[in-house]
Amino acid sequence: MPLSPDKNLFEYAVVRYLPRVEREEFINIGLVMMCKRRRWISVRFAVDPVRISAFAPGADIESLHEQTAAFERVAIGCPGPIGSLEPHERFRWLTAVRSACISTSRPHPGLTDNLDETFGSLFSSLVLPL
């Protein structure tokens, strides 16, 4: 059955901070979401220094901000080899499995008639503290 024109198939992944990759402990700090059909991608971060420091005492917050800024530049398509790719290709690159202190969950699919509203709802429920 084909998708209704008002429904958009999307994928999202939670962006995580892993202060010590080998321990596999993380805290959710952001969300990236993509809709291939609409050529749409969005990313947002919530890096709370107090929360990060409670989770990982001694964390380099400045470095974390630099890394999330680089992640965001790729997502929104800033000039460069990865930034020039289509939104769905950038999403795949950003969500590829890696062993780094900034990583993502595996991508999850969904359907929505409002990408921005769904993004905001997912961000609130998956990233922001309770």
PDB file of C-alpha atoms in Angstrom:
ATOM      1  CA  MET A   1       0.000   0.000   0.000  1.00  0.00           C
ATOM      2  CA  PRO A   2       1.577   3.357  -1.011  1.00  0.00           C
ATOM      3  CA  LEU A   3       2.125   6.092   1.524  1.00  0.00           C
ATOM      4  CA  SER A   4      -0.457   8.823   1.776  1.00  0.00           C
ATOM      5  CA  PRO A   5       0.909  12.088   0.322  1.00  0.00           C
ATOM      6  CA  ASP A   6       0.415  13.805   3.683  1.00  0.00           C
ATOM      7  CA  LYS A   7       2.451  11.159   5.572  1.00  0.00           C
ATOM      8  CA  ASN A   8       6.220  11.298   5.580  1.00  0.00           C
ATOM      9  CA  LEU A   9       8.433   8.307   6.241  1.00  0.00           C
ATOM     10  CA  PHE A  10      11.318   9.485   8.432  1.00  0.00           C
ATOM     11  CA  GLU A  11      14.260   8.095  10.349  1.00  0.00           C
ATOM     12  CA  TYR A  12      15.800   9.436  13.521  1.00  0.00           C
ATOM     13  CA  ALA A  13      18.747   8.645  15.751  1.00  0.00           C
ATOM     14  CA  VAL A  14      19.619   9.860  19.229  1.00  0.00           C
ATOM     15  CA  VAL A  15      23.060  11.492  19.479  1.00  0.00           C
ATOM     16  CA  ARG A  16      24.999  10.306  22.500  1.00  0.00           C
ATOM     17  CA  TYR A  17      28.030  11.448  24.448  1.00  0.00           C
ATOM     18  CA  LEU A  18      30.301   8.613  25.603  1.00  0.00           C
ATOM     19  CA  PRO A  19      33.023  10.084  27.840  1.00  0.00           C
ATOM     20  CA  ARG A  20      34.845   6.724  27.925  1.00  0.00           C
ATOM     21  CA  VAL A  21      33.947   4.744  24.824  1.00  0.00           C
ATOM     22  CA  GLU A  22      35.294   1.480  26.239  1.00  0.00           C
ATOM     23  CA  ARG A  23      32.736   1.584  29.102  1.00  0.00           C
ATOM     24  CA  GLU A  24      29.817   2.039  26.665  1.00  0.00           C
ATOM     25  CA  GLU A  25      28.071   4.420  29.092  1.00  0.00           C
ATOM     26  CA  PHE A  26      26.370   7.379  27.483  1.00  0.00           C
ATOM     27  CA  ILE A  27      24.101  10.336  27.978  1.00  0.00           C
ATOM     28  CA  ASN A  28      21.691  11.525  25.281  1.00  0.00           C
ATOM     29  CA  ILE A  29      22.669  14.981  24.044  1.00  0.00           C
ATOM     30  CA  GLY A  30      20.967  15.401  20.681  1.00  0.00           C
ATOM     31  CA  LEU A  31      18.736  14.170  17.903  1.00  0.00           C
ATOM     32  CA  VAL A  32      19.146  13.899  14.147  1.00  0.00           C
ATOM     33  CA  MET A  33      16.151  13.176  11.919  1.00  0.00           C
ATOM     34  CA  MET A  34      15.813  12.780   8.160  1.00  0.00           C
ATOM     35  CA  CYS A  35      13.066  12.377   5.547  1.00  0.00           C
ATOM     36  CA  LYS A  36      14.459  11.221   2.205  1.00  0.00           C
ATOM     37  CA  ARG A  37      11.326  12.028   0.164  1.00  0.00           C
ATOM     38  CA  ARG A  38      11.231  15.633   1.394  1.00  0.00           C
ATOM     39  CA  ARG A  39      15.047  15.984   1.257  1.00  0.00           C
ATOM     40  CA  TRP A  40      14.754  17.186   4.873  1.00  0.00           C
ATOM     41  CA  ILE A  41      17.179  16.819   7.742  1.00  0.00           C
ATOM     42  CA  SER A  42      17.247  18.391  11.178  1.00  0.00           C
ATOM     43  CA  VAL A  43      19.574  18.199  14.154  1.00  0.00           C
ATOM     44  CA  ARG A  44      19.490  19.734  17.629  1.00  0.00           C
ATOM     45  CA  PHE A  45      21.652  19.417  20.715  1.00  0.00           C
ATOM     46  CA  ALA A  46      21.121  20.040  24.423  1.00  0.00           C
ATOM     47  CA  VAL A  47      24.562  20.052  26.010  1.00  0.00           C
ATOM     48  CA  ASP A  48      23.976  21.004  29.633  1.00  0.00           C
ATOM     49  CA  PRO A  49      27.393  21.471  31.306  1.00  0.00           C
ATOM     50  CA  VAL A  50      25.998  20.734  34.776  1.00  0.00           C
ATOM     51  CA  ARG A  51      24.333  17.524  33.638  1.00  0.00           C
ATOM     52  CA  ILE A  52      27.390  16.434  31.625  1.00  0.00           C
ATOM     53  CA  SER A  53      29.731  17.155  34.558  1.00  0.00           C
ATOM     54  CA  ALA A  54      27.522  15.147  36.926  1.00  0.00           C
ATOM     55  CA  PHE A  55      27.651  12.226  34.488  1.00  0.00           C
ATOM     56  CA  ALA A  56      31.330  12.585  33.573  1.00  0.00           C
ATOM     57  CA  PRO A  57      33.324  14.667  36.074  1.00  0.00           C
ATOM     58  CA  GLY A  58      36.167  16.442  34.305  1.00  0.00           C
ATOM     59  CA  ALA A  59      34.498  16.279  30.877  1.00  0.00           C
ATOM     60  CA  ASP A  60      35.887  18.774  28.383  1.00  0.00           C
ATOM     61  CA  ILE A  61      32.706  20.744  27.687  1.00  0.00           C
ATOM     62  CA  GLU A  62      34.426  23.083  25.206  1.00  0.00           C
ATOM     63  CA  SER A  63      35.617  20.124  23.135  1.00  0.00           C
ATOM     64  CA  LEU A  64      32.143  18.596  23.293  1.00  0.00           C
ATOM     65  CA  HIS A  65      30.644  21.843  21.942  1.00  0.00           C
ATOM     66  CA  GLU A  66      33.179  21.814  19.085  1.00  0.00           C
ATOM     67  CA  GLN A  67      32.316  18.209  18.221  1.00  0.00           C
ATOM     68  CA  THR A  68      28.573  18.807  18.270  1.00  0.00           C
ATOM     69  CA  ALA A  69      29.061  21.916  16.112  1.00  0.00           C
ATOM     70  CA  ALA A  70      30.976  19.817  13.555  1.00  0.00           C
ATOM     71  CA  PHE A  71      28.206  17.173  13.640  1.00  0.00           C
ATOM     72  CA  GLU A  72      25.630  19.906  13.062  1.00  0.00           C
ATOM     73  CA  ARG A  73      27.599  21.433  10.153  1.00  0.00           C
ATOM     74  CA  VAL A  74      27.638  18.059   8.398  1.00  0.00           C
ATOM     75  CA  ALA A  75      23.921  17.518   9.054  1.00  0.00           C
ATOM     76  CA  ILE A  76      22.846  20.883   7.648  1.00  0.00           C
ATOM     77  CA  GLY A  77      25.122  20.537   4.617  1.00  0.00           C
ATOM     78  CA  CYS A  78      27.887  23.071   5.096  1.00  0.00           C
ATOM     79  CA  PRO A  79      30.435  23.083   2.258  1.00  0.00           C
ATOM     80  CA  GLY A  80      32.758  20.118   2.235  1.00  0.00           C
ATOM     81  CA  PRO A  81      32.946  16.573   0.926  1.00  0.00           C
ATOM     82  CA  ILE A  82      30.315  15.159   3.309  1.00  0.00           C
ATOM     83  CA  GLY A  83      28.257  18.348   3.553  1.00  0.00           C
ATOM     84  CA  SER A  84      27.694  18.322  -0.209  1.00  0.00           C
ATOM     85  CA  LEU A  85      25.949  14.947  -0.103  1.00  0.00           C
ATOM     86  CA  GLU A  86      22.162  14.577  -0.208  1.00  0.00           C
ATOM     87  CA  PRO A  87      20.428  14.794   3.207  1.00  0.00           C
ATOM     88  CA  HIS A  88      19.787  11.028   3.380  1.00  0.00           C
ATOM     89  CA  GLU A  89      23.442  10.325   2.559  1.00  0.00           C
ATOM     90  CA  ARG A  90      24.614  12.752   5.280  1.00  0.00           C
ATOM     91  CA  PHE A  91      22.237  11.059   7.724  1.00  0.00           C
ATOM     92  CA  ARG A  92      23.744   7.659   6.864  1.00  0.00           C
ATOM     93  CA  TRP A  93      27.256   9.027   7.349  1.00  0.00           C
ATOM     94  CA  LEU A  94      26.352  10.598  10.703  1.00  0.00           C
ATOM     95  CA  THR A  95      24.637   7.464  11.995  1.00  0.00           C
ATOM     96  CA  ALA A  96      27.298   4.991  10.858  1.00  0.00           C
ATOM     97  CA  VAL A  97      28.604   2.783  13.654  1.00  0.00           C
ATOM     98  CA  ARG A  98      31.767   4.252  15.134  1.00  0.00           C
ATOM     99  CA  SER A  99      33.852   4.100  18.245  1.00  0.00           C
ATOM    100  CA  ALA A 100      33.966   7.757  19.265  1.00  0.00           C
ATOM    101  CA  CYS A 101      32.792   9.934  22.126  1.00  0.00           C
ATOM    102  CA  ILE A 102      30.008  11.311  19.892  1.00  0.00           C
ATOM    103  CA  SER A 103      27.929   8.450  18.569  1.00  0.00           C
ATOM    104  CA  THR A 104      24.309   7.725  17.674  1.00  0.00           C
ATOM    105  CA  SER A 105      21.713   5.103  18.383  1.00  0.00           C
ATOM    106  CA  ARG A 106      20.760   2.922  15.488  1.00  0.00           C
ATOM    107  CA  PRO A 107      18.273   4.709  13.215  1.00  0.00           C
ATOM    108  CA  HIS A 108      14.571   4.240  13.960  1.00  0.00           C
ATOM    109  CA  PRO A 109      11.760   4.746  11.385  1.00  0.00           C
ATOM    110  CA  GLY A 110       8.435   6.475  11.722  1.00  0.00           C
ATOM    111  CA  LEU A 111       5.564   8.125   9.850  1.00  0.00           C
ATOM    112  CA  THR A 112       4.352  11.668  10.385  1.00  0.00           C
ATOM    113  CA  ASP A 113       2.356  14.387   8.706  1.00  0.00           C
ATOM    114  CA  ASN A 114       4.470  17.093  10.398  1.00  0.00           C
ATOM    115  CA  LEU A 115       8.243  16.589  10.436  1.00  0.00           C
ATOM    116  CA  ASP A 116       9.057  19.621  12.579  1.00  0.00           C
ATOM    117  CA  GLU A 117       6.445  18.796  15.204  1.00  0.00           C
ATOM    118  CA  THR A 118       7.554  15.164  15.386  1.00  0.00           C
ATOM    119  CA  PHE A 119      11.183  16.246  15.668  1.00  0.00           C
ATOM    120  CA  GLY A 120      10.333  18.529  18.591  1.00  0.00           C
ATOM    121  CA  SER A 121       8.344  15.811  20.331  1.00  0.00           C
ATOM    122  CA  LEU A 122      11.104  13.221  19.920  1.00  0.00           C
ATOM    123  CA  PHE A 123      13.742  15.699  21.085  1.00  0.00           C
ATOM    124  CA  SER A 124      11.757  16.512  24.219  1.00  0.00           C
ATOM    125  CA  SER A 125      11.093  12.905  25.129  1.00  0.00           C
ATOM    126  CA  LEU A 126      14.473  11.370  24.223  1.00  0.00           C
ATOM    127  CA  VAL A 127      17.030  14.097  24.914  1.00  0.00           C
ATOM    128  CA  LEU A 128      15.786  16.615  27.454  1.00  0.00           C
ATOM    129  CA  PRO A 129      15.985  15.598  31.118  1.00  0.00           C
ATOM    130  CA  LEU A 130      12.805  14.373  32.757  1.00  0.00           C
TER     131      LEU A 130
END
